[in-house]
GROMACS .gro file of C-alpha atoms in nm:
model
  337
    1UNK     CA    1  -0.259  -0.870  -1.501
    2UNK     CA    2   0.021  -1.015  -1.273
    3UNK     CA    3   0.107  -1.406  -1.255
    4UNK     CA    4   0.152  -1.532  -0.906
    5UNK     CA    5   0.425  -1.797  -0.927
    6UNK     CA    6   0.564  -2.019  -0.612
    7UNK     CA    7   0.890  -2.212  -0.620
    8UNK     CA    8   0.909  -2.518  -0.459
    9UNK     CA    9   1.222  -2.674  -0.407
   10UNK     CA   10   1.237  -3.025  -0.483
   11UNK     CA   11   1.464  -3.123  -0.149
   12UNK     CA   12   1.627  -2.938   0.144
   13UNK     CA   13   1.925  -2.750   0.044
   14UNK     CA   14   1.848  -2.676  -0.335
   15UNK     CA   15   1.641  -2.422  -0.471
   16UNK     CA   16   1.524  -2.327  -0.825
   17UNK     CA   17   1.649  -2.158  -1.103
   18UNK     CA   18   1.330  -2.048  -1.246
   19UNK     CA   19   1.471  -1.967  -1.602
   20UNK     CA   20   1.675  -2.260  -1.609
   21UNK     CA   21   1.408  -2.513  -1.496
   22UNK     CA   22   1.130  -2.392  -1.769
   23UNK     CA   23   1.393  -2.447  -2.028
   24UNK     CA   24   1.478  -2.802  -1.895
   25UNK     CA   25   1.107  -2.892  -1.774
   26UNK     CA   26   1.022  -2.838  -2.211
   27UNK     CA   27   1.316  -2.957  -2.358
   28UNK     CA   28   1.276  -3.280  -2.507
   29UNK     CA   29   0.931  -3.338  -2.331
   30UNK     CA   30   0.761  -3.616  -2.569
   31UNK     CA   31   0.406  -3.668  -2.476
   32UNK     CA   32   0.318  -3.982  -2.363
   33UNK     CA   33  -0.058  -4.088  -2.488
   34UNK     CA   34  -0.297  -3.784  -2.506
   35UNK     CA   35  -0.393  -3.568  -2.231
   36UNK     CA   36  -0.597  -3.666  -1.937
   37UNK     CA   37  -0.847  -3.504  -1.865
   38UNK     CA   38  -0.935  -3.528  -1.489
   39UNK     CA   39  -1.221  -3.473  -1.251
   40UNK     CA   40  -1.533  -3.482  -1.465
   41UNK     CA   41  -1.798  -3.249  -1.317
   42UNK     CA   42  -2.050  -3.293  -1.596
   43UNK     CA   43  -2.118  -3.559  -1.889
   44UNK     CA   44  -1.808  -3.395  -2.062
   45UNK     CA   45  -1.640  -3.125  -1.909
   46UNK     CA   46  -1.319  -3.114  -1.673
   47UNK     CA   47  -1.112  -2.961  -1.425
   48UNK     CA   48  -0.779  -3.047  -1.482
   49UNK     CA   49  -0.587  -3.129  -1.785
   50UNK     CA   50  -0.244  -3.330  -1.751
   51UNK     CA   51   0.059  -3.386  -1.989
   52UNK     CA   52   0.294  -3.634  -1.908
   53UNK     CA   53   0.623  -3.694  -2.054
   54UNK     CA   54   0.731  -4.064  -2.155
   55UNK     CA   55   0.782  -4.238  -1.835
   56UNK     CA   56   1.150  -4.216  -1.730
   57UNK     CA   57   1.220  -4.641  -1.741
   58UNK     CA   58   1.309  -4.757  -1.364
   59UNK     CA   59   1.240  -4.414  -1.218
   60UNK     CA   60   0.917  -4.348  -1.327
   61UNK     CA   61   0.895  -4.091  -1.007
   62UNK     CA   62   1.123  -3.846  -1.220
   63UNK     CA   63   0.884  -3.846  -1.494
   64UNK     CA   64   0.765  -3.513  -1.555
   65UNK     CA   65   0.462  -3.338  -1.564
   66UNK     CA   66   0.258  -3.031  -1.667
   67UNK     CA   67  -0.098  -2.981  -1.524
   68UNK     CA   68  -0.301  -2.698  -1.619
   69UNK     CA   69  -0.624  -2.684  -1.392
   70UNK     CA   70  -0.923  -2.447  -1.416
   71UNK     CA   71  -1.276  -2.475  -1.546
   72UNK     CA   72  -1.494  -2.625  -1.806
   73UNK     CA   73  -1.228  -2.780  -1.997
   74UNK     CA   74  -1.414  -2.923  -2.295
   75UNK     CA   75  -1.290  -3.121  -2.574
   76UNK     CA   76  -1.514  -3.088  -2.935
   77UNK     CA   77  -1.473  -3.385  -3.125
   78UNK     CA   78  -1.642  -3.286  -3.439
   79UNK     CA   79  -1.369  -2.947  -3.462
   80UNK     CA   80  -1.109  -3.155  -3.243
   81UNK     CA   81  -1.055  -2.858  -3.023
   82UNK     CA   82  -1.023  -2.781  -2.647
   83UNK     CA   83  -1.200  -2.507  -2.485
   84UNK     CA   84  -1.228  -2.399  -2.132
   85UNK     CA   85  -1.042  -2.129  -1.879
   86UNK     CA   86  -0.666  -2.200  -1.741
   87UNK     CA   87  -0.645  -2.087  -1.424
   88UNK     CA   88  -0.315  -2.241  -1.331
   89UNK     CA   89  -0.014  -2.406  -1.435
   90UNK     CA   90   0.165  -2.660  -1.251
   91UNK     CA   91   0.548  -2.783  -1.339
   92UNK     CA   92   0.701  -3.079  -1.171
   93UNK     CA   93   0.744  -3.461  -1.194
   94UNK     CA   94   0.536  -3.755  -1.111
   95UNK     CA   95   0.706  -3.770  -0.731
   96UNK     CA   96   0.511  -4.158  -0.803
   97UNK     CA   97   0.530  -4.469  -0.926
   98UNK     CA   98   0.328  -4.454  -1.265
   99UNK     CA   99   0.059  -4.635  -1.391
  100UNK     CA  100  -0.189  -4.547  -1.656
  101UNK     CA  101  -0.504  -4.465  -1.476
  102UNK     CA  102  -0.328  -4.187  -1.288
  103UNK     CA  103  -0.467  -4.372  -0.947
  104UNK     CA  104  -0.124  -4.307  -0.813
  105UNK     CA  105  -0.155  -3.925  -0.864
  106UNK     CA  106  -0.547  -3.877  -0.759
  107UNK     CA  107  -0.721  -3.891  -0.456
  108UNK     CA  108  -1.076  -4.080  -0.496
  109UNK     CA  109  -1.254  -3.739  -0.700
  110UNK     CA  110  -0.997  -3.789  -0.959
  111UNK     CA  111  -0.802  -3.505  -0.884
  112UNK     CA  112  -0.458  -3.466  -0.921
  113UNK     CA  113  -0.303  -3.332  -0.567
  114UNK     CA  114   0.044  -3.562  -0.539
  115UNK     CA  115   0.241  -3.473  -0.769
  116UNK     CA  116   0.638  -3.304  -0.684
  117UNK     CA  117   0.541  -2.963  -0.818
  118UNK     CA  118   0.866  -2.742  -0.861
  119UNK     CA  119   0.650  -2.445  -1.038
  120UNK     CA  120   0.356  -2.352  -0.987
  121UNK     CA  121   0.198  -2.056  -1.192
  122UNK     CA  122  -0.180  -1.935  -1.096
  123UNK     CA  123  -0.386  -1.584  -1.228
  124UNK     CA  124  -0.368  -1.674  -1.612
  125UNK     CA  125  -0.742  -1.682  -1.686
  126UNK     CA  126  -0.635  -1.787  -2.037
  127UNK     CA  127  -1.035  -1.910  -2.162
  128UNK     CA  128  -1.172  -1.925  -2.507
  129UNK     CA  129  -1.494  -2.035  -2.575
  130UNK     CA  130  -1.643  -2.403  -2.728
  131UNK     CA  131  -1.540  -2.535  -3.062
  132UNK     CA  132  -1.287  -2.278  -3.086
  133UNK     CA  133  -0.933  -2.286  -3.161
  134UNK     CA  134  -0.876  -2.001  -2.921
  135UNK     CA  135  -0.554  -2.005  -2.658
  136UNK     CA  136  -0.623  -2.294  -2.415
  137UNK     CA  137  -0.644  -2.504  -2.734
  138UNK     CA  138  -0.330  -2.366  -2.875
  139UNK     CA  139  -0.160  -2.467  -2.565
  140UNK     CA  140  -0.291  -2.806  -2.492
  141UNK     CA  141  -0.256  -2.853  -2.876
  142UNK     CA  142   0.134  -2.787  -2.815
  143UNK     CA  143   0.197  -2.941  -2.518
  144UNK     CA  144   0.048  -3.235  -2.724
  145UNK     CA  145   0.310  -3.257  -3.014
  146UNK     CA  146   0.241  -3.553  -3.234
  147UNK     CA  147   0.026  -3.745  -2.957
  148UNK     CA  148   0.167  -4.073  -2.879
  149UNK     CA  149   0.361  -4.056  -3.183
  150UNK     CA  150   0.687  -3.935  -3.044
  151UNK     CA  151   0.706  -3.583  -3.154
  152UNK     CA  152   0.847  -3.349  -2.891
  153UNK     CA  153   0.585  -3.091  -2.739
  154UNK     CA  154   0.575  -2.747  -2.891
  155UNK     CA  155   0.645  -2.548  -2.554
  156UNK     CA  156   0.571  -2.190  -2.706
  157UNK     CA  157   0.243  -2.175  -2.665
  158UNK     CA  158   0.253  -2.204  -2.291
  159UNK     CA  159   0.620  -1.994  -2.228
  160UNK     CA  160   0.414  -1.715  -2.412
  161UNK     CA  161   0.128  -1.714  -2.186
  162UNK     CA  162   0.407  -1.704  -1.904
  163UNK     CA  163   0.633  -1.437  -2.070
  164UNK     CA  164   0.340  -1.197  -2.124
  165UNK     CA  165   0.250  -1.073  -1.803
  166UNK     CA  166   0.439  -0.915  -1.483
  167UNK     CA  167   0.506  -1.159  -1.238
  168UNK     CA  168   0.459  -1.233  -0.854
  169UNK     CA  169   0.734  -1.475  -0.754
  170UNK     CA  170   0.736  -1.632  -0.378
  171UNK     CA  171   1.085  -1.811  -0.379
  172UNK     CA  172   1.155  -2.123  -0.134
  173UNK     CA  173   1.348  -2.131   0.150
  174UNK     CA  174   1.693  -2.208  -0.043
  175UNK     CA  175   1.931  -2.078  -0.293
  176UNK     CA  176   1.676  -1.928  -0.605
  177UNK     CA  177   1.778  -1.769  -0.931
  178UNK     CA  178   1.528  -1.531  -1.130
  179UNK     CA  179   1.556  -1.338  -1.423
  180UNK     CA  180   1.239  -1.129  -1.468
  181UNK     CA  181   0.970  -1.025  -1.730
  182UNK     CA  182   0.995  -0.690  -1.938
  183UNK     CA  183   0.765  -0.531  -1.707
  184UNK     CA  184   0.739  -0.475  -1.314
  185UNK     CA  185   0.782  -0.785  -1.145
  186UNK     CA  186   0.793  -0.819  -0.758
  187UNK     CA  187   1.014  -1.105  -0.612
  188UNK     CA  188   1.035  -1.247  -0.273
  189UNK     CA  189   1.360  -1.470  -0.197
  190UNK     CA  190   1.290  -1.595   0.069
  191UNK     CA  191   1.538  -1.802   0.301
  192UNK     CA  192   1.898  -1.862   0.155
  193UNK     CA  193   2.164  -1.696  -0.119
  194UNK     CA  194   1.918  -1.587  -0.407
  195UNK     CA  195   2.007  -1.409  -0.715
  196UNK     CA  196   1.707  -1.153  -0.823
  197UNK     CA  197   1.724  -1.043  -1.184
  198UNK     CA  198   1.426  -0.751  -1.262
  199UNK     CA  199   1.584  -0.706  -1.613
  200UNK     CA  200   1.331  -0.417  -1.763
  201UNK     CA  201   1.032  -0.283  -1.562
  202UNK     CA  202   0.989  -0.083  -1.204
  203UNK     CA  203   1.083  -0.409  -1.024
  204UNK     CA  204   1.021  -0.525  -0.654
  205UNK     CA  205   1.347  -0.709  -0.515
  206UNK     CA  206   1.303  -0.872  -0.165
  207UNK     CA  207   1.553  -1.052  -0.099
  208UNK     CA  208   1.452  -1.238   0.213
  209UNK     CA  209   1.710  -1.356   0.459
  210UNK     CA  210   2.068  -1.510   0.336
  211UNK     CA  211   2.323  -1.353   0.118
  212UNK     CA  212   2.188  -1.200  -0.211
  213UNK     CA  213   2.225  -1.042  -0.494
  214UNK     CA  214   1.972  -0.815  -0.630
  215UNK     CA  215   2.017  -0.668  -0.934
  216UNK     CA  216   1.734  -0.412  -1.055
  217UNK     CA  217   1.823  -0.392  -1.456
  218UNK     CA  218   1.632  -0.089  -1.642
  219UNK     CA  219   1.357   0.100  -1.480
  220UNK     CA  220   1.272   0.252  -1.126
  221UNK     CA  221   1.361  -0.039  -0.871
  222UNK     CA  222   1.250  -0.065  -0.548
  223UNK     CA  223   1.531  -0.328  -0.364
  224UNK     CA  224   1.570  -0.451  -0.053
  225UNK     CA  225   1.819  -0.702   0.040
  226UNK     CA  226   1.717  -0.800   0.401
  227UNK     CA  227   1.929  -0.993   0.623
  228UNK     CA  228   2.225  -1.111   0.555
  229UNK     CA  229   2.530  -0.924   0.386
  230UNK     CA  230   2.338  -0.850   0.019
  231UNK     CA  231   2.532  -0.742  -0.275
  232UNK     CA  232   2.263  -0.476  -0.427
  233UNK     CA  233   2.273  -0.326  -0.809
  234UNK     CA  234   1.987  -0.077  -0.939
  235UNK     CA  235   2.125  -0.089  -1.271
  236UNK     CA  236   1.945   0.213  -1.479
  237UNK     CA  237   1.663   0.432  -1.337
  238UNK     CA  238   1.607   0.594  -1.016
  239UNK     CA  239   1.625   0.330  -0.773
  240UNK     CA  240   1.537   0.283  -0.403
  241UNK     CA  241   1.698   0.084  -0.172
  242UNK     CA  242   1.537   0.019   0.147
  243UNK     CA  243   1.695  -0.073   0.462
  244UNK     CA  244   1.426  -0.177   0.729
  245UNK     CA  245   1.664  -0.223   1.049
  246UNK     CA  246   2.010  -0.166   1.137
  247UNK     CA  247   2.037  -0.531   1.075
  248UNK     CA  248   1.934  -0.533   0.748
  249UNK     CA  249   2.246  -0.203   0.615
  250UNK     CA  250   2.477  -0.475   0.832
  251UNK     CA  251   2.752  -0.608   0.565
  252UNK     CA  252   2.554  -0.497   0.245
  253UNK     CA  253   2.734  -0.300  -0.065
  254UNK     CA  254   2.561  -0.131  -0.345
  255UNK     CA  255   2.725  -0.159  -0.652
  256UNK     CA  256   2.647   0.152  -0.863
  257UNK     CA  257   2.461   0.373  -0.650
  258UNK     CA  258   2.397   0.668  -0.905
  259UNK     CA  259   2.339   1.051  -0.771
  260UNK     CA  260   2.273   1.152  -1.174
  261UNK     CA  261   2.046   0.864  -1.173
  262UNK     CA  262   1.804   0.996  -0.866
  263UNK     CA  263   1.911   0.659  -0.679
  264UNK     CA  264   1.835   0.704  -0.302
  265UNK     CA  265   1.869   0.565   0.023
  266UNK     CA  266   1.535   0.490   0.230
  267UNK     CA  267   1.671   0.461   0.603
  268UNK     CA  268   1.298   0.577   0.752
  269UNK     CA  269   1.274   0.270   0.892
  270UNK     CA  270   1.536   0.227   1.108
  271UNK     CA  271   1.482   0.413   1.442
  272UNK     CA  272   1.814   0.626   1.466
  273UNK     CA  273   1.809   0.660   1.854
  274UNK     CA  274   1.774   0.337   2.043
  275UNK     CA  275   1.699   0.505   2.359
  276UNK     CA  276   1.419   0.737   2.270
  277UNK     CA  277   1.059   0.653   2.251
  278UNK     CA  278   0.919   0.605   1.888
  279UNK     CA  279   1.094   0.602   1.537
  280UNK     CA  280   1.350   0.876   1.561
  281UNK     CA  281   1.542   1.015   1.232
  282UNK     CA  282   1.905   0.993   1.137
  283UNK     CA  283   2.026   1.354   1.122
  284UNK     CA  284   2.339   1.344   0.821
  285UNK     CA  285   2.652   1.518   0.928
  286UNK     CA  286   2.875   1.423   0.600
  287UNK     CA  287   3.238   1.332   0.627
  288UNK     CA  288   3.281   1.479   0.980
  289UNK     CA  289   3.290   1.225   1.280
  290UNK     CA  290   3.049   1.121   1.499
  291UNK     CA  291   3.031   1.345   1.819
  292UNK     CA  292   2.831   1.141   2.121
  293UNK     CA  293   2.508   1.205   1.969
  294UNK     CA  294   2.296   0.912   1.903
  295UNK     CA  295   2.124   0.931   1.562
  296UNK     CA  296   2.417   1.077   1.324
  297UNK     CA  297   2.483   0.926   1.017
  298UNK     CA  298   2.796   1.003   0.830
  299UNK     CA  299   3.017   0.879   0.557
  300UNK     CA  300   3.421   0.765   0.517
  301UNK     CA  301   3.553   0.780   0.186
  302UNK     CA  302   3.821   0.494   0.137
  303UNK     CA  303   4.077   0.397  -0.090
  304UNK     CA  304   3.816   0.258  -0.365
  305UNK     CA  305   3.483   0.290  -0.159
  306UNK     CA  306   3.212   0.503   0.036
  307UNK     CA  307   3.141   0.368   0.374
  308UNK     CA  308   2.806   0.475   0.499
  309UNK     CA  309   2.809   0.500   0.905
  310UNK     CA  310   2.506   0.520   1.181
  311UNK     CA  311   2.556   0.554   1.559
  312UNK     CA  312   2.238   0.446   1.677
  313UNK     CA  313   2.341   0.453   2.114
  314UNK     CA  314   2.541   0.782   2.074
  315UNK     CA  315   2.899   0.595   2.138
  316UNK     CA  316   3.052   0.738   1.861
  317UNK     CA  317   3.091   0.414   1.725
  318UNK     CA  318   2.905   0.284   1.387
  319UNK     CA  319   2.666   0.061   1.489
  320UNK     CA  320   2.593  -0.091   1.136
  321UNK     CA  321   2.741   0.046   0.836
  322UNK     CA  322   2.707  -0.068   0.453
  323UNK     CA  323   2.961  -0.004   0.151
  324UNK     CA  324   2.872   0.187  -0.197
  325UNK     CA  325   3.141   0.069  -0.430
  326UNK     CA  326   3.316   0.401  -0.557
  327UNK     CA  327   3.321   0.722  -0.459
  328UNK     CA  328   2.969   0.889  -0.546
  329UNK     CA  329   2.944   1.246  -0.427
  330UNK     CA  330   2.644   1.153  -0.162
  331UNK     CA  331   2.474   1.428   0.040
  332UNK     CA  332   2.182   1.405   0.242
  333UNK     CA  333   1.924   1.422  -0.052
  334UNK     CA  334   2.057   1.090  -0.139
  335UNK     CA  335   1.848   0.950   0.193
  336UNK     CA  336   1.543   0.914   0.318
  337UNK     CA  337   1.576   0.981   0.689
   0.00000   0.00000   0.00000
């Protein structure tokens, strides 16, 4: 199974740092009354299920928030346990004023639909069945701490749920940071300078438009920085890194582009003659240089680098070039043409 999580940044200009943010959206996070338990659809069972933090005093607004929704969310008072199926998980604040019948928060079904969500996590389908202390008890039993008491929420519960499974992560249109699961996550950037961490796993890195780094970690990556001038690392396996147009090689460096690792170069994309019909193939003629021909791709070996060259108009002139840090000894098996 494969989480889908969305990143919502909170105003113009700042993204989110999804590692970061779980830790700070937890720490601390003192429940404030019980749950509510929102949009009845029967004589006892509910829809949503939401977890507020103490008010913040004079900023209520700020006061954060953590909604699980899904189905048939059942509370059994003679076993005290929750039951039901979590669908998703929703992080964020209040974006409100407060005030305890959650009016400010829910349109007229009682449903909660306002609220400044920074996270939002769907595909769980974490369910056990009535009068059961299964998982969606454990979890609304942490988030729950001591009740109104003032004991901070036990966070575990839920950060397991999250940590278990390979993730799906649609980034916003700023600056995001990720550091992935242990198994193959796929992350889109978006807009802006993102940082991509796949850690273990055969990762997806998409970096989106801005200036990125992407940094594969352990397994067989596939990365792709996309516009702007990416810094790209595979890290250990065979990766790929995919280049979609001549725009996208423009400015970019790989860091540790490995020829003992497998790593390659996937240039199939990229129509190598400009002036032919359909998607024409760069034809590699090493260190030599270019000759009038549109279409060659070629490589310049500098005082600490590898520059990687295409002529795409025959002009003899690179059109777009990229940078491998070093001086790996590339031929054309290292590309796909």
């Amino acid at each position: 199974m494969t989480l889908n999580i969305k990143l919502t940044a909170a105003e113009s200009g700042t993204g989110v740092n999804f590692n970061t943010y779980l830790t700070a959206q937890f720490k601390g996070f003192t429940p404030y009354q019980m749950p509510f338990f929102l949009e009845q659809t029967g004589s006892t069972e509910t829809t949503q299920i939401l977890h507020l933090d103490t008010p913040v005093t004079g900023d209520e607004a700020d006061t954060r928030v953590v909604l699980l929704e899904g189905d048939d969310f059942l509370y059994t008072f003679s076993n005290h346990t929750v039951s039901g199926t979590i669908d998703t998980i929703r992080l964020g604040t209040l974006g409100n004023a407060w005030d305890a019948s959650a009016s400010d928060l829910a349109l007229t079904n009682g449903l909660v639909t306002n609220m400044a969500s920074v996270v939002t996590i769907s595909g769980l389908n974490i369910t056990n069945a009535a009068g059961v202390a299964g998982d969606v008890h454990e979890i609304v039993a942490g988030m729950m701490g001591g009740g109104p008491s003032g004991t901070d929420a036990d966070a575990d519960p839920i950060l397991d749920a999250i940590w278990s499974e390979a993730h799906n992560v649609t980034g916003t249109a700023w600056n995001d940071t990720y550091l992935g699961t242990r198994f193959g996550d796929t992350v889109r950037g978006g807009g802006g300078a993102d940082t991509l961490n796949g850690r273990a796993g055969a990762d997806v890195l998409l970096g989106g438009a801005g200036k990125d780094r992407l940094i594969g970690g352990n397994g067989a990556d596939r990365i792709e920085g996309g516009a702007g001038a990416d810094s790209l690392t595979g890290g250990a396996g065979s990766d790929r890194f995919v280049f979609k147009t001549g725009a996208e090689v423009a400015g970019d460096r790989i860091t540790d582009f490995s020829v003992a690792q497998n790593d390659i170069i996937d240039l199939s994309a990229i129509d190598a003659n400009e002036d032919a019909a359909g998607n024409q193939a760069f034809r590699w003629i090493g260190s030599g240089a270019f000759t009038g021909v549109a279409g060659q791709l070629r490589y310049q070996v500098t005082a600490s680098d590898t520059r990687i060259l295409l002529d795409t108009d025959g002009d003899s002139t690179a059109d777009f070039s990229m940078v491998l840090t070093g001086k790996p000894a590339i031929q054309a098996d290292d590309f796909i043409l």
